[in-house]
Short mmCIF file of C-alpha atoms and ligand atoms in Angstrom, two decimals:
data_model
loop_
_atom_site.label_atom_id
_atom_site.label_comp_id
_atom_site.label_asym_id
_atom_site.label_seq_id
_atom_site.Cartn_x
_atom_site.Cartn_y
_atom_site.Cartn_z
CA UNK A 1 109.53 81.45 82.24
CA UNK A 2 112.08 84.01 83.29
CA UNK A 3 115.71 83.12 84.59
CA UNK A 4 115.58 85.40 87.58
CA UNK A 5 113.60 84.55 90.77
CA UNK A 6 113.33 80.36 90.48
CA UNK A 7 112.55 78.73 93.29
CA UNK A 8 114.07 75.41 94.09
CA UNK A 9 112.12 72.72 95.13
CA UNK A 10 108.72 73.24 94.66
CA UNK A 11 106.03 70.40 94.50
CA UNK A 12 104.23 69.89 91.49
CA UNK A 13 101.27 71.00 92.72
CA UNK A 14 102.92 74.16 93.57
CA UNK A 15 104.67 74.51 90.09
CA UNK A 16 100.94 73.78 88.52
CA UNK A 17 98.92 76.49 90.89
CA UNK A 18 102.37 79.36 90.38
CA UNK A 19 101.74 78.41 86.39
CA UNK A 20 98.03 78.80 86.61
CA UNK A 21 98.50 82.12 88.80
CA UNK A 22 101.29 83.46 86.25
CA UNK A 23 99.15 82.83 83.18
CA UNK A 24 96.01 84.48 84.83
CA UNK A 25 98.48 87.74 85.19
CA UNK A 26 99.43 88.10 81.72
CA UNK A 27 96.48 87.87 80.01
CA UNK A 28 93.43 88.89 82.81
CA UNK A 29 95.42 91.30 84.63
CA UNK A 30 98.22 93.37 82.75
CA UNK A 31 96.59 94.29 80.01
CA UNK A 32 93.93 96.35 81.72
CA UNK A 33 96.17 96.93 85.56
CA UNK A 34 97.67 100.69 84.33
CA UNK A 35 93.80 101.72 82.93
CA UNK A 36 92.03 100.85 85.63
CA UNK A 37 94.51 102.24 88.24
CA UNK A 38 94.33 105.30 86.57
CA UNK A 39 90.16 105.35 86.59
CA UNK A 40 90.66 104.20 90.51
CA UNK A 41 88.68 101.51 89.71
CA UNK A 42 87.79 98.28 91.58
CA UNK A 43 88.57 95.30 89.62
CA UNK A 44 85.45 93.51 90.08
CA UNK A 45 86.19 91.10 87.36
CA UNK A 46 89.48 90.04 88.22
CA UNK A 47 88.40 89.38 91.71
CA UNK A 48 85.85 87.10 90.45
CA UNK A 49 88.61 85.21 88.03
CA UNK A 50 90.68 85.18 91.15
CA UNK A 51 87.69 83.42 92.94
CA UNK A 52 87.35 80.74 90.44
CA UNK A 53 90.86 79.79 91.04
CA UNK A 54 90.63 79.18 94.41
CA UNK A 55 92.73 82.03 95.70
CA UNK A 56 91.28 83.20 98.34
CA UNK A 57 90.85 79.74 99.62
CA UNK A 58 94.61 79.06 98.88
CA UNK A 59 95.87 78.69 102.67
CA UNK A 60 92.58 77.63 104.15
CA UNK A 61 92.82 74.05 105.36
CA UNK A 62 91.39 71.69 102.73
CA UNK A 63 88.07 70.22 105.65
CA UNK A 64 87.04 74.24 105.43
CA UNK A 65 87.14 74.32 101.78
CA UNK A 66 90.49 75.89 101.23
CA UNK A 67 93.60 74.17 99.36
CA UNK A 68 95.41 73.91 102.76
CA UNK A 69 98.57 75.34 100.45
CA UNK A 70 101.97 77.04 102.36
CA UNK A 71 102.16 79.61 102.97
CA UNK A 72 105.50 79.58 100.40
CA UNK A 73 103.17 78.73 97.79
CA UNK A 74 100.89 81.67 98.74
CA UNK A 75 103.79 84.21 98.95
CA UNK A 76 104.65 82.72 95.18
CA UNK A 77 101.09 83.12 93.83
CA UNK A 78 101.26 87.13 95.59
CA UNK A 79 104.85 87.55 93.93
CA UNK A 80 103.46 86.87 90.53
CA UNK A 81 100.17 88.90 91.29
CA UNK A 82 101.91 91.82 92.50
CA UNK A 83 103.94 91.53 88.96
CA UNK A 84 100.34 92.22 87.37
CA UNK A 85 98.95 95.05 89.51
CA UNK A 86 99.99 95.27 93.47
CA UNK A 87 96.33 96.76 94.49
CA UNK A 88 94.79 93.24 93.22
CA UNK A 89 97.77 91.28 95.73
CA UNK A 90 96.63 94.27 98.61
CA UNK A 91 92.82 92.65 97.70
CA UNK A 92 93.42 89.39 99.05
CA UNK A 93 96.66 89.93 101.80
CA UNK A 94 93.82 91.11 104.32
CA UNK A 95 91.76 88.15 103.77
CA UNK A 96 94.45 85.72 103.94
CA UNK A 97 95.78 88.08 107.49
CA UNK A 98 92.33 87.31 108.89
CA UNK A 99 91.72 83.97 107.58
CA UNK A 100 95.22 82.89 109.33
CA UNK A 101 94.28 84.25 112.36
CA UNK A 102 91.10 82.76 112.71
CA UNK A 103 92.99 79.58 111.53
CA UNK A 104 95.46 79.80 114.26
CA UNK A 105 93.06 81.09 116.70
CA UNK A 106 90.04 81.12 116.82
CA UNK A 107 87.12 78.94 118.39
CA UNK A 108 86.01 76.13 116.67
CA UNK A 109 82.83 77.92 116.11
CA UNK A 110 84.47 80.79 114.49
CA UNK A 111 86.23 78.53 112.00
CA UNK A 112 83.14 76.70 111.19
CA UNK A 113 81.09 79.97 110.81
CA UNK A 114 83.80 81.98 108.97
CA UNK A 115 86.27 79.82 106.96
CA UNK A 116 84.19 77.72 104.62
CA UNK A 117 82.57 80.70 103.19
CA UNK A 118 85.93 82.97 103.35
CA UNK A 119 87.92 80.03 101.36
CA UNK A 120 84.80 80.93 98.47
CA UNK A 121 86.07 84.64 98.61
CA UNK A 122 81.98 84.98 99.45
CA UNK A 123 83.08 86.29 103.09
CA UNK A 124 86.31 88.89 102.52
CA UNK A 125 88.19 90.20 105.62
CA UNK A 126 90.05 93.03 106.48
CA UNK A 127 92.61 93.81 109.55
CA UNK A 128 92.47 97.24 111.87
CA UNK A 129 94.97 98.00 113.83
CA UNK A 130 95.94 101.66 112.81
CA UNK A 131 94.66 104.32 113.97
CA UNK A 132 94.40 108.51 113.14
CA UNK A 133 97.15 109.44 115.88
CA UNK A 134 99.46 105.71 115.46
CA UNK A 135 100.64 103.64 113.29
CA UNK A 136 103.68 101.97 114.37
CA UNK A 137 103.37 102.76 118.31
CA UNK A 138 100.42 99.38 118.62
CA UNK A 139 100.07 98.86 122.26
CA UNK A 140 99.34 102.96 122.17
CA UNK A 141 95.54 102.03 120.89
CA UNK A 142 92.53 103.65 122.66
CA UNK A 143 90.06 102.30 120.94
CA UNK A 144 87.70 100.36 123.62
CA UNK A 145 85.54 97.22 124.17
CA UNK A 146 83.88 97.61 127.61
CA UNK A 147 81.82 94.56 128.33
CA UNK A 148 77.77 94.65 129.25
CA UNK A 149 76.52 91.57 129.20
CA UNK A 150 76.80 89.32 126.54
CA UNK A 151 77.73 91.97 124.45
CA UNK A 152 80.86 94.29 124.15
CA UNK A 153 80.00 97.73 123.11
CA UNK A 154 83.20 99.43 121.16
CA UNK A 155 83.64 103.07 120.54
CA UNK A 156 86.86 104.85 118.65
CA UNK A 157 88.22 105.75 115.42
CA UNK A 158 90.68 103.32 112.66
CA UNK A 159 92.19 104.39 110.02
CA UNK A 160 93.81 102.95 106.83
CA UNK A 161 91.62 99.90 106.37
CA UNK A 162 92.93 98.19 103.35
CA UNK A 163 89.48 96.73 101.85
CA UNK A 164 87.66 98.64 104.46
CA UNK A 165 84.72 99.09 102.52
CA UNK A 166 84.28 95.73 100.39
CA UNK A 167 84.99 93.40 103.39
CA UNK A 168 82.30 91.89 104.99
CA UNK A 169 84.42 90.33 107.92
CA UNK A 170 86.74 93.12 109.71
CA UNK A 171 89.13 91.84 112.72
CA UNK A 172 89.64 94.98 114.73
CA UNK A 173 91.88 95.64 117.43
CA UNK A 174 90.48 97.63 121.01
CA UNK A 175 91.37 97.67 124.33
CA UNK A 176 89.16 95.99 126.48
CA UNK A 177 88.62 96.81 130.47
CA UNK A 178 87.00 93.55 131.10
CA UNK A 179 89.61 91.40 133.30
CA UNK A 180 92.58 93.96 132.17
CA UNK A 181 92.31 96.66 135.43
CA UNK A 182 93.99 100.10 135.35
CA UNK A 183 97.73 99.41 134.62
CA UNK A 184 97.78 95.72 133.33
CA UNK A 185 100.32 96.19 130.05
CA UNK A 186 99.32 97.39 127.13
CA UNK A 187 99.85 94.67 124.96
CA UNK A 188 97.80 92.26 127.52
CA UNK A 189 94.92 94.47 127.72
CA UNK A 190 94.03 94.29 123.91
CA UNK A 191 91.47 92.10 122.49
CA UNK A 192 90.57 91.44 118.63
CA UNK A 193 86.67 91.59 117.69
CA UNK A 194 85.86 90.26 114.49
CA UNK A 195 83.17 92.54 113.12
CA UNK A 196 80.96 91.39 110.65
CA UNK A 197 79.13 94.45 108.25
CA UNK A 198 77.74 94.42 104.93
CA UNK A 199 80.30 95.65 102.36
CA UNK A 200 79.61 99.70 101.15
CA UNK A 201 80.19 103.29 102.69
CA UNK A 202 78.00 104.73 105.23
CA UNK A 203 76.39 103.37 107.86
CA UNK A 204 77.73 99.52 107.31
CA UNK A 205 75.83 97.97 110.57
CA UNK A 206 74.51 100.36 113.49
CA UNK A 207 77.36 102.22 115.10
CA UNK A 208 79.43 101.20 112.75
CA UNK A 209 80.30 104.06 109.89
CA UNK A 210 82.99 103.59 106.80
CA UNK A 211 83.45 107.28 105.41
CA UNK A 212 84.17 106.48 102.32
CA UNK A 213 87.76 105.85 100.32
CA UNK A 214 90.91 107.48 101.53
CA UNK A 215 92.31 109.42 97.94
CA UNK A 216 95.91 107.48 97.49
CA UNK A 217 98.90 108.44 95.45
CA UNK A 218 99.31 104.71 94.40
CA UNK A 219 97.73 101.33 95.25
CA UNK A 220 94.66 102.72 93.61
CA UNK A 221 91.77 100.34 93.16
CA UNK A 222 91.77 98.63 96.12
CA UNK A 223 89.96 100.99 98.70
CA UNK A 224 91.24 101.73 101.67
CA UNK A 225 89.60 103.56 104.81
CA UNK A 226 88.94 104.81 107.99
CA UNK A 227 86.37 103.12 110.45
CA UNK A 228 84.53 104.83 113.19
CA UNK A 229 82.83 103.08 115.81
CA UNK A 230 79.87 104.23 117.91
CA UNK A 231 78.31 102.29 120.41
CA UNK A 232 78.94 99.25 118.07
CA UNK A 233 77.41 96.20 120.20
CA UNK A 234 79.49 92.92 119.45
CA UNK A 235 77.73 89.26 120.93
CA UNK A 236 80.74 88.23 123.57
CA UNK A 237 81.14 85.25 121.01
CA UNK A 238 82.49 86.94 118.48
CA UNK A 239 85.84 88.09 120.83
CA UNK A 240 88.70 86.23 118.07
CA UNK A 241 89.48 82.73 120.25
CA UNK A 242 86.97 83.38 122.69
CA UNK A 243 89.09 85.26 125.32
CA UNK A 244 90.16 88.83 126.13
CA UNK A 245 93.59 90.31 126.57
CA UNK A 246 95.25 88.12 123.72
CA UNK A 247 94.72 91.01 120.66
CA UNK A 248 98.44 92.13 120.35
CA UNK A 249 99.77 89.18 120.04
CA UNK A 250 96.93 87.33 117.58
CA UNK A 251 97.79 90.69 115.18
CA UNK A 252 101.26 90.26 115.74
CA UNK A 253 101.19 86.86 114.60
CA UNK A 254 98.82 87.83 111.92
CA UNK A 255 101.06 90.79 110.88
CA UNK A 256 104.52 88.25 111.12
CA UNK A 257 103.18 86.43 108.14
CA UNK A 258 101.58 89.48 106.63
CA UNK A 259 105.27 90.86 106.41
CA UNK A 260 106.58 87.77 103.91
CA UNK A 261 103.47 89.08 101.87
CA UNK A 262 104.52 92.54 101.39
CA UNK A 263 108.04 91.15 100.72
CA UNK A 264 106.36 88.75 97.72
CA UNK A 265 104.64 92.41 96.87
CA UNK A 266 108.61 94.19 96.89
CA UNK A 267 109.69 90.93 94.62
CA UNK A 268 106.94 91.03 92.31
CA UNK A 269 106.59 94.84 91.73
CA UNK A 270 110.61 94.85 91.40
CA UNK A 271 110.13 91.72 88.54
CA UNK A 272 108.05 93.97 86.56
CA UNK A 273 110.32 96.94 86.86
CA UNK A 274 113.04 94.92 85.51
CA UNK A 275 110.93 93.67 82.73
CA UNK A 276 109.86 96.99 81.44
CA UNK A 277 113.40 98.29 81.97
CA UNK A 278 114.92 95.47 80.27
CA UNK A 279 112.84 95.47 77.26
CA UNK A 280 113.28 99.39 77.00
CA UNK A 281 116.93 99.24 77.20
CA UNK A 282 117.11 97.46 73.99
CA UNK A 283 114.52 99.45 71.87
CA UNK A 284 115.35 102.87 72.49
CA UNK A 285 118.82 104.04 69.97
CA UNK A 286 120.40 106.96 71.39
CA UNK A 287 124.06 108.01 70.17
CA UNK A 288 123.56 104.89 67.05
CA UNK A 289 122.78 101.92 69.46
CA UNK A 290 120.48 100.62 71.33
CA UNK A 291 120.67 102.20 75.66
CA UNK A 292 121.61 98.63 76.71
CA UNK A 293 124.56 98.91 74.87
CA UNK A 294 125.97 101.55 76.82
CA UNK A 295 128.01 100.04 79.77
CA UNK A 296 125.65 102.34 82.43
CA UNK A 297 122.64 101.01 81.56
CA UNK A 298 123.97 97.69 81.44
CA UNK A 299 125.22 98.34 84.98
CA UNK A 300 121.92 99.35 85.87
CA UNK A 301 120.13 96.28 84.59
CA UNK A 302 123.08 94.37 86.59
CA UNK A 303 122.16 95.57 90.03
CA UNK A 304 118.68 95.58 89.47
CA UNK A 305 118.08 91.79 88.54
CA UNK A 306 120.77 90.89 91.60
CA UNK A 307 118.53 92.93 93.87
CA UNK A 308 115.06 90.63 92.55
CA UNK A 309 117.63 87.46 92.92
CA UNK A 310 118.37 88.63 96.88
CA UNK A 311 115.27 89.65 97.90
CA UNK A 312 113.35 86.57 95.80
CA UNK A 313 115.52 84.24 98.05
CA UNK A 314 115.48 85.76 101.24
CA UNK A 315 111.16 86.04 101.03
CA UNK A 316 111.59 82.51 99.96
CA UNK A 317 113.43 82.04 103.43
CA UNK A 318 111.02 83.58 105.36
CA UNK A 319 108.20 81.74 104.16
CA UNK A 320 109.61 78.30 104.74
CA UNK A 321 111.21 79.11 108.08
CA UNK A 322 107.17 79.90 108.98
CA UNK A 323 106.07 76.99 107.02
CA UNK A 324 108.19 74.57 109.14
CA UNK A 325 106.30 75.94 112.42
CA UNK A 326 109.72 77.98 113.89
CA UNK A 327 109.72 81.59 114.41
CA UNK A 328 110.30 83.67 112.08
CA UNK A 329 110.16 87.02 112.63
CA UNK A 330 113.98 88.10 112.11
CA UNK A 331 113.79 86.03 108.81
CA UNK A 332 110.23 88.13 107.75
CA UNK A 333 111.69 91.03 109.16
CA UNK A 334 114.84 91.13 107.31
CA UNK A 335 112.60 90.19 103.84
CA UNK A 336 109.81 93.13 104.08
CA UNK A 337 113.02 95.06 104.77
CA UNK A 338 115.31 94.86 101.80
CA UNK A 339 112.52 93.36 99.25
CA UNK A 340 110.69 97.06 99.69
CA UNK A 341 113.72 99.25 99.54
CA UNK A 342 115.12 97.07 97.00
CA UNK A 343 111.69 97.12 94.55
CA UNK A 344 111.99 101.24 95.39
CA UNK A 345 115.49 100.74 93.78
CA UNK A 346 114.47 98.75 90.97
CA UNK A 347 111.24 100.87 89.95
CA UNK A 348 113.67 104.08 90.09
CA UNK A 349 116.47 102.61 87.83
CA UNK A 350 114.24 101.26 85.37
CA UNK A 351 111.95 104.87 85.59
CA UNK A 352 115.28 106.47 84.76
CA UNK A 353 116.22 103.62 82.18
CA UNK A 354 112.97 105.07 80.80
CA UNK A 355 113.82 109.21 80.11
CA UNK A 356 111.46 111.69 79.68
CA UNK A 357 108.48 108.38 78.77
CA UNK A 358 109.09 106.69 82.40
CA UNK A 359 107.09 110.57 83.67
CA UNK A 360 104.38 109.79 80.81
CA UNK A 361 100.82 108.05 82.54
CA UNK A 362 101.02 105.83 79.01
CA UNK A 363 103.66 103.90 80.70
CA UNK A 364 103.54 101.29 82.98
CA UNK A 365 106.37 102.47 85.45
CA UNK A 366 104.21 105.54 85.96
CA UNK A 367 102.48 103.07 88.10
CA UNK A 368 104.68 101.09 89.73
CA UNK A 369 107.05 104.50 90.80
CA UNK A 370 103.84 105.55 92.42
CA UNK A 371 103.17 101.75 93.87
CA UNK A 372 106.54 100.86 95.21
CA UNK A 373 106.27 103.45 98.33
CA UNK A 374 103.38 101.92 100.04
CA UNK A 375 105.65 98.97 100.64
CA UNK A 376 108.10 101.23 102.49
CA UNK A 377 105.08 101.48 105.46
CA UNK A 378 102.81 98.86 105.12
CA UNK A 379 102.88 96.15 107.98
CA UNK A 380 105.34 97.97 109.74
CA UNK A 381 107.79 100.68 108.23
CA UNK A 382 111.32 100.10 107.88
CA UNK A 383 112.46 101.57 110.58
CA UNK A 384 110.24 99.54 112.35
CA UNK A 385 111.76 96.56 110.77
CA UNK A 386 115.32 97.24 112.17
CA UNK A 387 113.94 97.72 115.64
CA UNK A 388 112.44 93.97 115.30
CA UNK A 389 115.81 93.07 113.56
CA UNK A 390 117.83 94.46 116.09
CA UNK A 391 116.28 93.01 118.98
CA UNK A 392 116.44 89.67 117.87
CA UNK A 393 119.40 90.13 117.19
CA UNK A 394 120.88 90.73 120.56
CA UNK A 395 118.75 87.81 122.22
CA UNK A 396 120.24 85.47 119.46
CA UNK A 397 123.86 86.96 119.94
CA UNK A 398 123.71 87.91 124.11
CA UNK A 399 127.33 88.73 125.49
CA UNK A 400 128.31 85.97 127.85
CA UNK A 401 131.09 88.00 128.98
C1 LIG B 1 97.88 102.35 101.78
C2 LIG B 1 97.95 101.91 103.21
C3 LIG B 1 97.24 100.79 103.63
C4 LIG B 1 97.26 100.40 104.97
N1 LIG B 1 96.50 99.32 105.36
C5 LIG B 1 96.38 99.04 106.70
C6 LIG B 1 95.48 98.02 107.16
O1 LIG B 1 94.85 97.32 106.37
N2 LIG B 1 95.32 97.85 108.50
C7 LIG B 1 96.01 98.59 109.43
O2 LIG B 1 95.84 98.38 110.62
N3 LIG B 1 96.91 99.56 109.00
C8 LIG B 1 97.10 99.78 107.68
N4 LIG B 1 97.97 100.77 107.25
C9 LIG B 1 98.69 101.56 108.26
C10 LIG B 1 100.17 101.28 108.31
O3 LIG B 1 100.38 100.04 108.93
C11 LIG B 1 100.82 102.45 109.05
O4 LIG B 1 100.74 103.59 108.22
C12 LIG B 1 102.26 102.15 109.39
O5 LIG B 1 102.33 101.17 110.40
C13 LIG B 1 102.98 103.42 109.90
O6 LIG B 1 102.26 104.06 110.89
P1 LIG B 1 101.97 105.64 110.81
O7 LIG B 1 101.49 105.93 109.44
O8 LIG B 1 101.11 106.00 111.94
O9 LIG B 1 103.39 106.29 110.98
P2 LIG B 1 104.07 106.63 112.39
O10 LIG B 1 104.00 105.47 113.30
O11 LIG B 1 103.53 107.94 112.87
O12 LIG B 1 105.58 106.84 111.93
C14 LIG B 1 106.04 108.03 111.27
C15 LIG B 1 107.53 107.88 111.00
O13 LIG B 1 108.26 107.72 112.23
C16 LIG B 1 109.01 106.52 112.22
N5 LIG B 1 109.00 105.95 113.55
C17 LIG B 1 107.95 105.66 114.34
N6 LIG B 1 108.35 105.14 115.51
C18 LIG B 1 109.70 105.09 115.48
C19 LIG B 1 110.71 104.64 116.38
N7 LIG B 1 110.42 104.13 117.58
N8 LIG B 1 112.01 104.77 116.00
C20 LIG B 1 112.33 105.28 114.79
N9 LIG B 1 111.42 105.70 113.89
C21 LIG B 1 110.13 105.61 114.22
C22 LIG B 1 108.29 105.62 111.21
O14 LIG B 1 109.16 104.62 110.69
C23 LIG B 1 107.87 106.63 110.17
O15 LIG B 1 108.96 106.92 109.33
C24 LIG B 1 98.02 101.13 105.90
C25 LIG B 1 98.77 102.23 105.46
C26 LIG B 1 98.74 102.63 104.14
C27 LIG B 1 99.52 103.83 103.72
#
């Protein structure tokens, strides 16, 4: 067990799952992550070891199947995943999205039809909001839902669908006219339709097309896509909670706890980089000793284990501020924040820690140097962050002048 990035207080249920999970990464997942990244390849059989553990049942309440764990103890199990490969952590953080917001709300029917058989990994969900012309700018969507009947019919173009095509369950965000006239708000005109489609490219379900993969710098593996819909007809059941006009915030709420997840990622990835660049420091001799000898790489190692410390603890925070039912979006904010610029840090130093080897593919931190941006934009870029930061901010500290 390493020193850094201990969490106090666990359970020891949680301390047995997080030792289960940790032992899973070292021997199923490490030793083939960098080859099969390289090969863009799906890794069908770690998913399937990652099924018999329970994991993508890990949050789902225990009467659907699901372990009914934290969502602390599932930001623990990502951190440790993410340490292995971050694609296989990017495999189930849209499942879990989806799963939470049909948890929180949707219908009963929708839970009964959908969670059982998502806590078996044998449904697998994915999240649209994104789309070609916006990312960050949500309530700018033009996708549309226009009702006839008992059916909506949805037309418009996503894009970046992480697990687009091997999801069978995709929650997608439109605009619907249906109750919402000309110039209601943006954000209250937006409805979430959970599509179900059989998992491939092409023509998934009529009117509903997934191109094919999007070609990535990083995050290989995992596939991510665009999704174009065409006259897509959706039964009027299947509208997430069972009424229009409450999309932006079900995705925001879906997104808040999505945003401790790509923190777990930042903590995870950063663990590894420190790892490698520990280990490296001592075995490569240059001037008669070992690198970690010299006072500036030992500096380096210094910041870079305090920055996994800070940003271990304040993901920590985030999660158990959510877990205890408050809001939490300044805390979740503030993690996704500095755990992604800090794991950018980390994977530099220990790249550089590295020389000339760190640019070679036969070494890991060719990977994670190439992993650590995504986190940078994913759920919400940091700029993006500040702007929730600050806000909160100034309702929390309001002048009363
Ligand atoms: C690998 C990958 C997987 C993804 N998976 C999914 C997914 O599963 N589902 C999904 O819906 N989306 C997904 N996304 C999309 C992701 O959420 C968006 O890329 C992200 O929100 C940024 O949006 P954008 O790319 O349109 O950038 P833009 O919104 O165009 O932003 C461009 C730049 O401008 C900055 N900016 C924008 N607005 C402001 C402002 N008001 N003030 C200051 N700066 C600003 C941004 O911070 C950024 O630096 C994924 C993206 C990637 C790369």
């Amino acid at each position: 067990m390493s020193r850094l990035a201990q969490t106090a207080g666990l359970t020891d249920v949680q301390q047995e799952i997080l030792s289960t999970v940790r032992d899973f990464v070292d021997k199923e997942i490490i030793p083939v992550a960098t080859q099969l990244e390289h090969r863009d390849e799906y890794p069908t059989e770690i998913v399937e070891g990652l099924k018999e553990l329970g994991l993508f049942g890990l949050m789902i309440p225990e009467e659907y199947g699901g372990l009914g764990e934290s969502l602390l103890t599932y930001a623990l199990c990502v951190e440790e995943i993410a340490r292995g490969w971050m694609s296989v952590s990017g495999i189930i953080n849209t499942h879990f999205i989806v799963a939470y917001m049909l948890k929180q709300h949707g219908t009963q029917e929708q839970k009964d039809t959908f969670l059982p058989r998502m806590a078996l990994g044998e449904v697998r969900g994915a999240f649209s909001m994104s789309e070609p012309a916006l990312g960050s700018d949500v309530s700018a969507i033009t996708s549309k839902g226009v009702r006839e009947g008992d059916e909506y019919i949805l037309n418009g173009q996503k894009m970046w669908l992480t697990n687009g095509g091997t999801s069978t369950l995709v929650a997608v965000l439109c605009r619907s006219d249906e109750g919402h006239p000309e110039g209601t708000a943006a954000h209250k005109s937006m409805t979430t339709f959970l599509v179900e489609k059989e998992a491939g490219f092409g023509e998934v379900r009529p009117g509903l097309t997934i191109p094919g993969k999007i070609d990535k710098m990083g995050y290989k593996g995992v596939d991510t896509t665009e999704l174009i819909m065409d006259g897509l007809r959706i039964p009027a059941n299947r509208v997430l909670g069972g009424t229009t006009g409450r999309g932006f915030y079900q995705m925001m709420d879906g997104v808040e706890v999505g945003r401790v997840n790509v923190a777990a990622r930042g903590c995870g990835v950063a663990q590894r980089a420190f790892e490698l660049g520990v280990s490296y420091a001592q075995q490569r001799q240059t001037f008669g000793k070992p690198i970690a000898q010299h006072q500036a790489i030992q500096f380096k190692l210094a910041e870079m284990a305090t920055k996994v410390e800070a940003a271990h603890a304040m993901m920590v925070n985030a999660a158990r501020k959510k877990d205890s039912g408050e809001r939490n979006d300044l805390e979740a904010g503030m993690a996704k924040y500095l755990a992604s610029e800090y794991c950018k840090e980390v994977v530099e130093d220990a790249f550089r820690i590295h020389g000339g080897y760190g640019f070679s593919k036969e070494y890991e931190i060719e990977r994670l140097y190439r992993e650590a941006p995504m986190l940078l934009i994913g759920e919400g870029t940091a700029e993006i962050q500040k702007m929730i930061i600050g806000r909160r901010l100034l309702e929390e500290y309001r002048f009363q002048g």
